[in-house]
Coordinates of C-alpha atoms in Angstrom, one line a residue:
X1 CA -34.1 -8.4 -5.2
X2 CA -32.9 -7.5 -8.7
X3 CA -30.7 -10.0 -10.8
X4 CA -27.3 -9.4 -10.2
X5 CA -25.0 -9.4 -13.7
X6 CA -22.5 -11.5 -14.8
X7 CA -22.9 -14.4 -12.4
X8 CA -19.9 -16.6 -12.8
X9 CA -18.2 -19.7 -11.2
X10 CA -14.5 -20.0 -11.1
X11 CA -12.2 -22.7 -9.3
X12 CA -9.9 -19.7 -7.8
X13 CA -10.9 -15.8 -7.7
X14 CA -7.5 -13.3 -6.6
X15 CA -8.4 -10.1 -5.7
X16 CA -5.7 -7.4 -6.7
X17 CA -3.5 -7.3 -10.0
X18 CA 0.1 -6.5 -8.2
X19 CA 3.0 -8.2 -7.7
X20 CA 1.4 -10.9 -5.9
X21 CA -1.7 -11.2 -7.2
X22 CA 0.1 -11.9 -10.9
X23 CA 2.3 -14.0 -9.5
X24 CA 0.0 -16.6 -7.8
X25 CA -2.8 -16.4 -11.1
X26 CA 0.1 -17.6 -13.3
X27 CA 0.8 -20.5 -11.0
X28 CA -2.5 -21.6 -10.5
X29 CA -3.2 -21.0 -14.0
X30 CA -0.4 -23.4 -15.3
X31 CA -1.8 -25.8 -12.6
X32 CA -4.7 -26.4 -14.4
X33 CA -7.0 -24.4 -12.7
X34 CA -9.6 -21.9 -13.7
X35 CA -8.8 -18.6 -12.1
X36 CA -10.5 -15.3 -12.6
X37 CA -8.2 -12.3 -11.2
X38 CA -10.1 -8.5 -10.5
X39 CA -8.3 -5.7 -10.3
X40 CA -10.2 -1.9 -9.6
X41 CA -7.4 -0.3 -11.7
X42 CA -7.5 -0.2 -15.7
X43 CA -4.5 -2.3 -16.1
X44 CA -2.9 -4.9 -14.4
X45 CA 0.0 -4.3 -12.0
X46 CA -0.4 -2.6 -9.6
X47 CA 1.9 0.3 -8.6
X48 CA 5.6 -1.2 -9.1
X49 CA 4.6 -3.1 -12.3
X50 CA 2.2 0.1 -13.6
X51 CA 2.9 0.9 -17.4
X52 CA 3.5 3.8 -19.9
X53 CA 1.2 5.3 -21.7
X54 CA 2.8 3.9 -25.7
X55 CA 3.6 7.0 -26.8
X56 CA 6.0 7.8 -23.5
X57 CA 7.3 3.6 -24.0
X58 CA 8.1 4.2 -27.5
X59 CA 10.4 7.5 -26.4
X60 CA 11.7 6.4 -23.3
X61 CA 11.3 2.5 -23.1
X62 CA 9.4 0.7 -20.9
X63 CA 9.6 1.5 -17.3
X64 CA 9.0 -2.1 -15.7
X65 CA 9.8 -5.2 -18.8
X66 CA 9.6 -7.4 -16.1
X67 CA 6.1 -6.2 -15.2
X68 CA 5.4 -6.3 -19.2
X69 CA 6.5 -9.9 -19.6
X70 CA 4.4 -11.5 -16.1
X71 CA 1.3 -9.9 -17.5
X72 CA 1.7 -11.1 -20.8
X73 CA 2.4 -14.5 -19.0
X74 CA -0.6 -14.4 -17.2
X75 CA -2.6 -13.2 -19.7
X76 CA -1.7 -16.3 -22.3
X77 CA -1.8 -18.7 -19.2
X78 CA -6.0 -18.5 -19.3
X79 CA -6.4 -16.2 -16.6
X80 CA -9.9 -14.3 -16.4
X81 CA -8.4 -11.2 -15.6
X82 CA -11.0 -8.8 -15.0
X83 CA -9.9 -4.9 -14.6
X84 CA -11.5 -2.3 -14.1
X85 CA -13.5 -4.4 -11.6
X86 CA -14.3 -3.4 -8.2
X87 CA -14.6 -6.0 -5.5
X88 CA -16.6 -4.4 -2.6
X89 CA -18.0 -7.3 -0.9
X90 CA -18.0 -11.0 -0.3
X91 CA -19.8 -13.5 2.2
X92 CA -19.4 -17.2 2.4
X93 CA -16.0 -17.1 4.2
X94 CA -15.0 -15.6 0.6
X95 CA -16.8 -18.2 -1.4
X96 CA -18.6 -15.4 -3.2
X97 CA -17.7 -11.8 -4.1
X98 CA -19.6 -9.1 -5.2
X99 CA -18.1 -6.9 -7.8
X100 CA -19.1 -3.5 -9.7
X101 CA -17.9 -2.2 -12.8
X102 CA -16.1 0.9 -11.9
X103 CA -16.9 2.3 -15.6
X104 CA -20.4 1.3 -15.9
X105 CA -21.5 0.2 -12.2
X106 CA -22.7 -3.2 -13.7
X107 CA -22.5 -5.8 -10.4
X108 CA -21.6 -9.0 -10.7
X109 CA -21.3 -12.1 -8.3
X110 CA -18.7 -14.6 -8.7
X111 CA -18.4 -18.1 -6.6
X112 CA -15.3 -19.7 -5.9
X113 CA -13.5 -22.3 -4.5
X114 CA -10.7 -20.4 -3.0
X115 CA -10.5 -16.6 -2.8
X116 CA -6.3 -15.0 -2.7
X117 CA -6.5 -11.5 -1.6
X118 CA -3.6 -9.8 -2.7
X119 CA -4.9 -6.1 -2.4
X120 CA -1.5 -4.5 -1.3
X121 CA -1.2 -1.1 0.4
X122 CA -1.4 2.7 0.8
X123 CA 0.8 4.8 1.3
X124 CA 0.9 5.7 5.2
X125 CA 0.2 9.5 6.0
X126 CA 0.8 11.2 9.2
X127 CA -0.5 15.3 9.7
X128 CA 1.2 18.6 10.7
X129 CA 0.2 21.9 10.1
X130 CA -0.3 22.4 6.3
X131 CA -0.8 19.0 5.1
X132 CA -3.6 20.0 3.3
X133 CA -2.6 22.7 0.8
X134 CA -2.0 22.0 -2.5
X135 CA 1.0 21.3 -3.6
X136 CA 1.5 18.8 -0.3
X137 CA 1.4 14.8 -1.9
X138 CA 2.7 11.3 -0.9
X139 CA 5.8 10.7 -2.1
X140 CA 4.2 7.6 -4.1
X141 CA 2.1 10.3 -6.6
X142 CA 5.5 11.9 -7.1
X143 CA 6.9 9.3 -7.9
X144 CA 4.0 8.0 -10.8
X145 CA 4.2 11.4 -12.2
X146 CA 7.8 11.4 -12.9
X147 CA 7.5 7.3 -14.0
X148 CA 4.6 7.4 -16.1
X149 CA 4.1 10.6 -17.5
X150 CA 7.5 12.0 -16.9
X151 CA 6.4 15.1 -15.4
X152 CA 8.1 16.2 -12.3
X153 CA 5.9 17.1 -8.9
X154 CA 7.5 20.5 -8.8
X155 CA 10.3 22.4 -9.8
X156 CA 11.6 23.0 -6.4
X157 CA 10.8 20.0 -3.9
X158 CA 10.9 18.6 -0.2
X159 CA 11.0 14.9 -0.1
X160 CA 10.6 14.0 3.6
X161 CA 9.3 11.6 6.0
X162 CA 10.9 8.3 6.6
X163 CA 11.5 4.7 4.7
X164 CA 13.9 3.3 1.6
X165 CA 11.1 4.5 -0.5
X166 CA 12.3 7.8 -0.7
X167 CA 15.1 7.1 -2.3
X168 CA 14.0 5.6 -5.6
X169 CA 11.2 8.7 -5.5
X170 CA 13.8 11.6 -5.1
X171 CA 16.1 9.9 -8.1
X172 CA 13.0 9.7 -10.4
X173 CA 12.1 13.6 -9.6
X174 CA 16.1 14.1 -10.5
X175 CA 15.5 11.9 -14.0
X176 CA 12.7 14.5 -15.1
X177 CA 14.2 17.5 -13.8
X178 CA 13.5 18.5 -10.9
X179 CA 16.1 20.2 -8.1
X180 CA 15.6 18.5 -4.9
X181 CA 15.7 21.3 -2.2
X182 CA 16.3 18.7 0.7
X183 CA 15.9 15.1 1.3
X184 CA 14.4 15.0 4.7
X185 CA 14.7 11.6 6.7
X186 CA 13.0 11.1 10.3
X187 CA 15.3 8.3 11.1
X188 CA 19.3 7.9 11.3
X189 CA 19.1 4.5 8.7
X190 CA 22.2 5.6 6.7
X191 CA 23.7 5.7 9.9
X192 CA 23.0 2.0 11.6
X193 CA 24.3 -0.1 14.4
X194 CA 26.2 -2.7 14.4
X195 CA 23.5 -5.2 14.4
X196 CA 21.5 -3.7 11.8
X197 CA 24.7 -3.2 9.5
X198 CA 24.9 -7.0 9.6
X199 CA 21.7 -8.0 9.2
X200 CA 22.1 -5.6 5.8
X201 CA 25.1 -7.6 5.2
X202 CA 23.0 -10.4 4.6
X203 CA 20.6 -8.7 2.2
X204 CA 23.1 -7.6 -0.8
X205 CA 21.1 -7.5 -3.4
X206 CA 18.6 -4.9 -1.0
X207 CA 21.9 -3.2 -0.2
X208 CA 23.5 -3.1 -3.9
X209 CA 20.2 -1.6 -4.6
X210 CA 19.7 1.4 -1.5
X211 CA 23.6 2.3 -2.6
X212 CA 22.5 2.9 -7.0
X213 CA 20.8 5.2 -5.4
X214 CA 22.6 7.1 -2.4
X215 CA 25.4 7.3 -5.3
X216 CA 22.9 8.9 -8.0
X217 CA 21.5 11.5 -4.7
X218 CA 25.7 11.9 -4.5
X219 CA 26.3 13.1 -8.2
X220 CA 23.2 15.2 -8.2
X221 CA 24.7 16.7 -5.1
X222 CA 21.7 15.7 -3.0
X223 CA 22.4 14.5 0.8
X224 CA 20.1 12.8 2.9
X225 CA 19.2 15.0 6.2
X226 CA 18.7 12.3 8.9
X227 CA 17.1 12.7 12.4
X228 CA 15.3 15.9 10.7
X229 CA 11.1 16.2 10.1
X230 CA 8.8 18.4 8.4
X231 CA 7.1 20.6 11.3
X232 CA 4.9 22.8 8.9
X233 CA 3.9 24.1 5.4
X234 CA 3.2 27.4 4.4
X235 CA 1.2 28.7 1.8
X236 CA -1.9 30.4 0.5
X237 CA -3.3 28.7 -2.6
X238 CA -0.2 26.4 -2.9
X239 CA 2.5 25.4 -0.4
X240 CA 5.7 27.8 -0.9
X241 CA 7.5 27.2 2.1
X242 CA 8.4 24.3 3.9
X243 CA 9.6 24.1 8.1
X244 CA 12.3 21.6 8.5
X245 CA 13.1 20.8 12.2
X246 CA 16.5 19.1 13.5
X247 CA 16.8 17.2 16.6
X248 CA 19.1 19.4 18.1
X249 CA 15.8 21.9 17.9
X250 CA 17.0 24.0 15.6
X251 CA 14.6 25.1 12.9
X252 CA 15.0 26.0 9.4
X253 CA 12.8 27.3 6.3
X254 CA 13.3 26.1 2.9
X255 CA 11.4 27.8 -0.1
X256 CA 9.2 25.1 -2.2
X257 CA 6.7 24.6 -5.0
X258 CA 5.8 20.9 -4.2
X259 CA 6.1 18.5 -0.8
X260 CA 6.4 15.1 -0.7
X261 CA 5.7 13.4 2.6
X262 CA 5.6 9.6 3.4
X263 CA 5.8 7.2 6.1
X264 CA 6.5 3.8 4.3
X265 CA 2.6 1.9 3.7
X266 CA 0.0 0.5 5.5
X267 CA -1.8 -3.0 4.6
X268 CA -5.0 -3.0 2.7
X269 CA -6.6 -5.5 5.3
X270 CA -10.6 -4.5 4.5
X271 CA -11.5 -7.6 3.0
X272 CA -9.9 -10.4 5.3
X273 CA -11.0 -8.5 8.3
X274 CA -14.5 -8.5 6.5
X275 CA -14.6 -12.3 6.6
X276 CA -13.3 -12.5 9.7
X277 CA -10.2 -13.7 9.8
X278 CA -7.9 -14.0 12.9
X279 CA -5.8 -10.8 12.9
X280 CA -2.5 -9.3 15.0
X281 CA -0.8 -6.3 15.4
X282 CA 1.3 -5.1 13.1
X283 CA 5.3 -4.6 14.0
X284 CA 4.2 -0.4 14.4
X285 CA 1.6 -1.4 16.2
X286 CA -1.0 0.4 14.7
X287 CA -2.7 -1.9 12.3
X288 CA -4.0 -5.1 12.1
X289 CA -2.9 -8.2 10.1
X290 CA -4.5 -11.2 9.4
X291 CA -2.5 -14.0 11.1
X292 CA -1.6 -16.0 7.9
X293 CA 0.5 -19.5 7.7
X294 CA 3.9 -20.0 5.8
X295 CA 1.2 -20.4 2.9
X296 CA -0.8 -17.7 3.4
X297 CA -3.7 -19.2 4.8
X298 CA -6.1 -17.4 7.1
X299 CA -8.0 -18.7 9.8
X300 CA -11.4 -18.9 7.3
X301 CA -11.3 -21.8 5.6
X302 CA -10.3 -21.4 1.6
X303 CA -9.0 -17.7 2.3
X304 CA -5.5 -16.9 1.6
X305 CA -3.3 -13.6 2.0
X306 CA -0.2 -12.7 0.2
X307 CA 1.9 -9.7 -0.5
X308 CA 1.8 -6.3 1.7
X309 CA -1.6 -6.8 2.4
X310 CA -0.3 -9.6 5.1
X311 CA 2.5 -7.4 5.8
X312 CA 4.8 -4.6 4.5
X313 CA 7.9 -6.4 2.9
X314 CA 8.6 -5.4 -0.7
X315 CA 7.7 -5.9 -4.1
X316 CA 10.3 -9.4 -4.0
X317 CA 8.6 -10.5 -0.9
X318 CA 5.0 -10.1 -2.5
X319 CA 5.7 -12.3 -5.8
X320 CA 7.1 -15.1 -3.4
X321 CA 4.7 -14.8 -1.3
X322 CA 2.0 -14.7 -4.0
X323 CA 3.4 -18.2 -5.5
X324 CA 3.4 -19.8 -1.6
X325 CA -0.4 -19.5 -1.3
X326 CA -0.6 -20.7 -5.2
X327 CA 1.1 -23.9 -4.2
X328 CA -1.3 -23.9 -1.0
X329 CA -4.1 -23.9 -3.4
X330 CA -3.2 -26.1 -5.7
X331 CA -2.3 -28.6 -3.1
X332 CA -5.8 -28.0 -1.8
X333 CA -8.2 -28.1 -5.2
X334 CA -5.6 -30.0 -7.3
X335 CA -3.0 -32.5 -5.4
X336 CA -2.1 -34.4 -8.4
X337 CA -0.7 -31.3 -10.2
X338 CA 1.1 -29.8 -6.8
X339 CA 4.4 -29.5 -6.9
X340 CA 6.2 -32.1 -4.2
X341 CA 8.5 -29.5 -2.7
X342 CA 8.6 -25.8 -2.1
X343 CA 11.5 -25.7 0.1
X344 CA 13.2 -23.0 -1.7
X345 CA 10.1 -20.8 -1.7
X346 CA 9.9 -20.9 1.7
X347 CA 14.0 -19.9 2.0
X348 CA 13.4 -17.1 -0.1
X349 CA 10.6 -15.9 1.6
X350 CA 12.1 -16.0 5.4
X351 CA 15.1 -14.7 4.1
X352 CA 12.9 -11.5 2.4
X353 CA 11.0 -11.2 5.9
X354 CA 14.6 -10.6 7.6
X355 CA 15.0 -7.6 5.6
X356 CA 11.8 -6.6 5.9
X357 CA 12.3 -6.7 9.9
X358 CA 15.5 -4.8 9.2
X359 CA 13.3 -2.2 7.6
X360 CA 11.4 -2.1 10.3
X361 CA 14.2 -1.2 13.2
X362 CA 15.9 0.8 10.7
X363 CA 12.8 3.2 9.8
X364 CA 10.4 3.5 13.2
X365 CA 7.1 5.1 12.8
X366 CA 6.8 8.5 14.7
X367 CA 4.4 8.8 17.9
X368 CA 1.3 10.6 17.0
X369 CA 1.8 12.5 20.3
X370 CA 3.6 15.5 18.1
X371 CA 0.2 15.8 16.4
X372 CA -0.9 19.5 17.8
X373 CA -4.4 20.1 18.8
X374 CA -5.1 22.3 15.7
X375 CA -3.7 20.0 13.1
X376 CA -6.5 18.5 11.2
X377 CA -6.6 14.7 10.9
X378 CA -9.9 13.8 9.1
X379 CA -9.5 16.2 5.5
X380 CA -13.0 14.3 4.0
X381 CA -15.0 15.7 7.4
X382 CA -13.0 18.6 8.4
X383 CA -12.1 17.3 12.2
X384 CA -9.1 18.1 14.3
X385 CA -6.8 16.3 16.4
X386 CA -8.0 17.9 19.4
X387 CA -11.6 17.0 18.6
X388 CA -10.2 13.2 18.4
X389 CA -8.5 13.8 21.9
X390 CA -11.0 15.7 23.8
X391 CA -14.2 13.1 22.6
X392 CA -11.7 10.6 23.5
X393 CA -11.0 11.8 26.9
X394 CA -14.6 12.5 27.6
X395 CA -15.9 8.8 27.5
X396 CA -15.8 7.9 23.7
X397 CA -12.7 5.8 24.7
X398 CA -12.5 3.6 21.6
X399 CA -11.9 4.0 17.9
X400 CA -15.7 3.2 17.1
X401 CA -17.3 5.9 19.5
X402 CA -15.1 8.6 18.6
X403 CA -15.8 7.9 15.2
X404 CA -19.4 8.3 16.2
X405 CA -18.8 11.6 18.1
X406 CA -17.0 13.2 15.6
X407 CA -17.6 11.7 12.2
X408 CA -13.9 11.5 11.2
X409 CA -13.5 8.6 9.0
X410 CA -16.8 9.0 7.8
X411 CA -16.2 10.6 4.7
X412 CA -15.8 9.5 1.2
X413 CA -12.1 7.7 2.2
X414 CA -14.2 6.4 4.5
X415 CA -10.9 5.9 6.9
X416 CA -8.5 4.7 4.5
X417 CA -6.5 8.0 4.8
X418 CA -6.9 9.0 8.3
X419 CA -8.5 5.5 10.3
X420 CA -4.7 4.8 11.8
X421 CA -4.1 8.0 13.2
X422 CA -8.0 8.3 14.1
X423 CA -6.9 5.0 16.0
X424 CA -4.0 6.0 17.5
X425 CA -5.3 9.1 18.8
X426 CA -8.4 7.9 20.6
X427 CA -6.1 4.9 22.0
X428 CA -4.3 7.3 23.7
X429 CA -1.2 5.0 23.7
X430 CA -3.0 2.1 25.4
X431 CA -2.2 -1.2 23.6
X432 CA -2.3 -1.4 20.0
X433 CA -4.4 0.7 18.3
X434 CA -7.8 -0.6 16.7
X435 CA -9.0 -0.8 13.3
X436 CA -12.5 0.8 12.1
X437 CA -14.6 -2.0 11.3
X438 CA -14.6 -3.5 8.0
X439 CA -18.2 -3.2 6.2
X440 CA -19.6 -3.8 3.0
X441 CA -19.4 -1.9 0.7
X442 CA -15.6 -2.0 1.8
X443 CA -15.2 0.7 -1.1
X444 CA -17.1 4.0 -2.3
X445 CA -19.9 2.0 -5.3
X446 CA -19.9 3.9 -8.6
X447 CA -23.6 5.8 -8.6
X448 CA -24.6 3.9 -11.4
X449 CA -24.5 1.1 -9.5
X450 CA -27.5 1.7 -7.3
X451 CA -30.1 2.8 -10.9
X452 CA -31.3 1.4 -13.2
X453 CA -32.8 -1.5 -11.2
X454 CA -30.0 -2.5 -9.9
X455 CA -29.9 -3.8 -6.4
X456 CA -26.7 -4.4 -4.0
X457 CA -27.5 -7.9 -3.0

């Protein structure tokens, strides 16, 4: 076997540069440790604390100074932090990683004491007819257009699908210009019970912060359509035309240069799974978490979870969460420099998990029974839900055999996109649906990693 580069030793390694991941570097940091923190992307955090290019800070300030000032914290706190750095596999119940350069493919192998994954989410898709055209993108690309390079998606746009995070997206697309043609929500949230209007009672910041921006969708004159969904795009080269059904079956066509469709997120669970850590169903049912302690600590010895990766609950949630498993650690490698009490932590961090279980009732997932036959669910490998159904149906009666028979979630995303619905669909409704497998490498290797007599170890 070839060398592998940069072999380094490090008391705590945290995988992913987010809200979480910063969070619990600066802690252990300041606790005296040495901590090496590897993110894929080329700067540190993540998608709430991303940054302007300078020019675009300098004209129209920065978009995230909190975000500025914890990465400039964590930076003069010691931490390794490595970006542009690719962790695609690990062994040793996360004692060692394996890394690649994403610029130049250089691998590396780091050993640790303790590995945090704090790898967040993606954004959750769901098909229909027409998902694929141009023109058709997550509401989450919208929204990084209009934040970081203050470009709008379109001039003429459908924001639909279902979540709070549609709200902050269609009042960035307003900022840079952009006429919101609807505002398309699955669910009746705006709407509650009175159960759910009380546990929002107890959540004002959350609610302070969901009515900045019903009241800046008011002045624009935008309403939000509840109990309404996208059934279809239209389009040649580029989607023009958008179906919009209403519950009371009623169906209506809106004219369109750019979609946005989102579901809320999904965990980035790869690498836990990969080590084999105790895992659960998620609230929706259709993913797996790993089962994690107050602290964050998995069922593997020395492996710890925070932020959305352990479950969808907010950009608060995943900084608190991030400084539990830091105190976990510390208490673990370093006792003497532990703090004695974390009490209010741990408030903070129940009280952050009520809201995000108020989320949950408030914004249900959709059954993937609406998915017609036709639609295609697999873009990298070109296969249909039918295909998914009908290999399902015929004796491939798990996610792994369908997988097999059909080769969806084979391609390049190699399920990242399409594995839940993949999941869901050969399940057929029974139980929970299953993850594919987690395998190294857990993510596509630049080429360059695999020449110039380099080996994957």
């Amino acid at each position: 076997m070839a060398d592998v580069i940069a072999e380094s030793e490090v008391d705590v390694a945290v995988v992913g540069g987010g809200p979480a991941g910063l969070h619990a570097a600066l802690v252990l940091a300041r606790g005296g440790l040495s901590v090496v923190l590897l993110d894929e992307s080329d700067t540190l955090g993540g998608q709430y604390y991303k940054r302007r290019a300078e020019q675009l800070t300098a004209a129209f300030g920065d978009f995230r100074p909190r975000g500025t000032q914890l990465i400039r914290q964590v930076r003069e706190s010691g931490v390794d932090c490595r970006t542009g750095t690719l962790v695609w596999g690990a062994e040793d119940a996360g004692r060692t990683l394996f890394t690649s350069d994403v610029r130049t493919g250089a691998l590396g192998r780091i050993s640790t004491r303790a590995t945090l994954v704090a790898t967040g989410a993606y954004e959750r898709s769901l098909p229909f007819p027409g998902w694929t055209l141009p023109g058709v993108v997550t509401p989450g690309f919208a929204l990084h257009l209009a934040t970081m390079d203050r470009v709008p998606v379109g001039q003429r746009v459908v924001l639909a699908g279902t979540g709070p995070f549609l709200l902050p997206v269609a009042c960035a697309l307003l900022e840079v210009g952009a006429r919101i043609e609807a505002l398309v929500e699955l669910n009746h949230p705006y709407r509650p019970g009175i159960s759910s209007i009380a546990g929002a009672l107890r959540q004002p910041a959350r609610l302070a912060e969901a009515a900045r921006y019903l009241l800046t969708l008011a002045r624009h004159g935008v309403r939000v359509e509840q109990g309404a969904r996208v059934l279809a795009a239209h389009g040649d080269t580029q989607v023009t035309a958008v179906d919009i059904g209403q519950e009371n079956g009623s169906v209506r066509q809106l004219r369109t240069d750019a979609l946005c469709v989102g579901f809320g997120f999904r965990p980035s669970t790869e690498l836990p799974r990969l080590l084999i850590c105790d895992t659960e169903p998620d609230p929706t049912g259709t993913e797996q978490l790993p089962v994690v302690d107050t602290d964050g600590a998995t069922s593997v010895d020395g492996l710890y979870v925070a932020g959305d990766c352990a479950g969808i609950a907010g950009v608060h949630a995943a900084g608190v969460r991030g400084e539990l498993a830091a105190h976990a650690i510390l208490r673990r490698l370093a006792p003497e420099r532990a703090p004695v009490r974390v009490a209010g932590l741990r408030r903070r961090a129940r009280a952050l998990d009520r809201f995000a279980e108020l989320a949950d009732r408030l914004y249900p997932l959709p059954t993937t029974a609406d998915i017609s036959d036709a639609t295609q669910v697999c873009r990298c490998e070109g296969v249909t839900a039918g295909e998914i159904r009908e290999s399902a149906a015929t004796g491939w009666n798990d996610v792994h055999g369908t997988k097999a028979a059909t080769r969806a979630g084979m391609g390049p995303c190699q399920g990242r996109e399409c594995g839940h619905i993949v999941a869901a669909l050969a399940g057929r409704g029974e139980g929970p649906a299953e993850c594919f497998a987690a395998r190294m490498p857990i993510r596509p290797l630049p080429m360059a990693a695999t020449v110039e007599g380099q080996e994957v170890p």
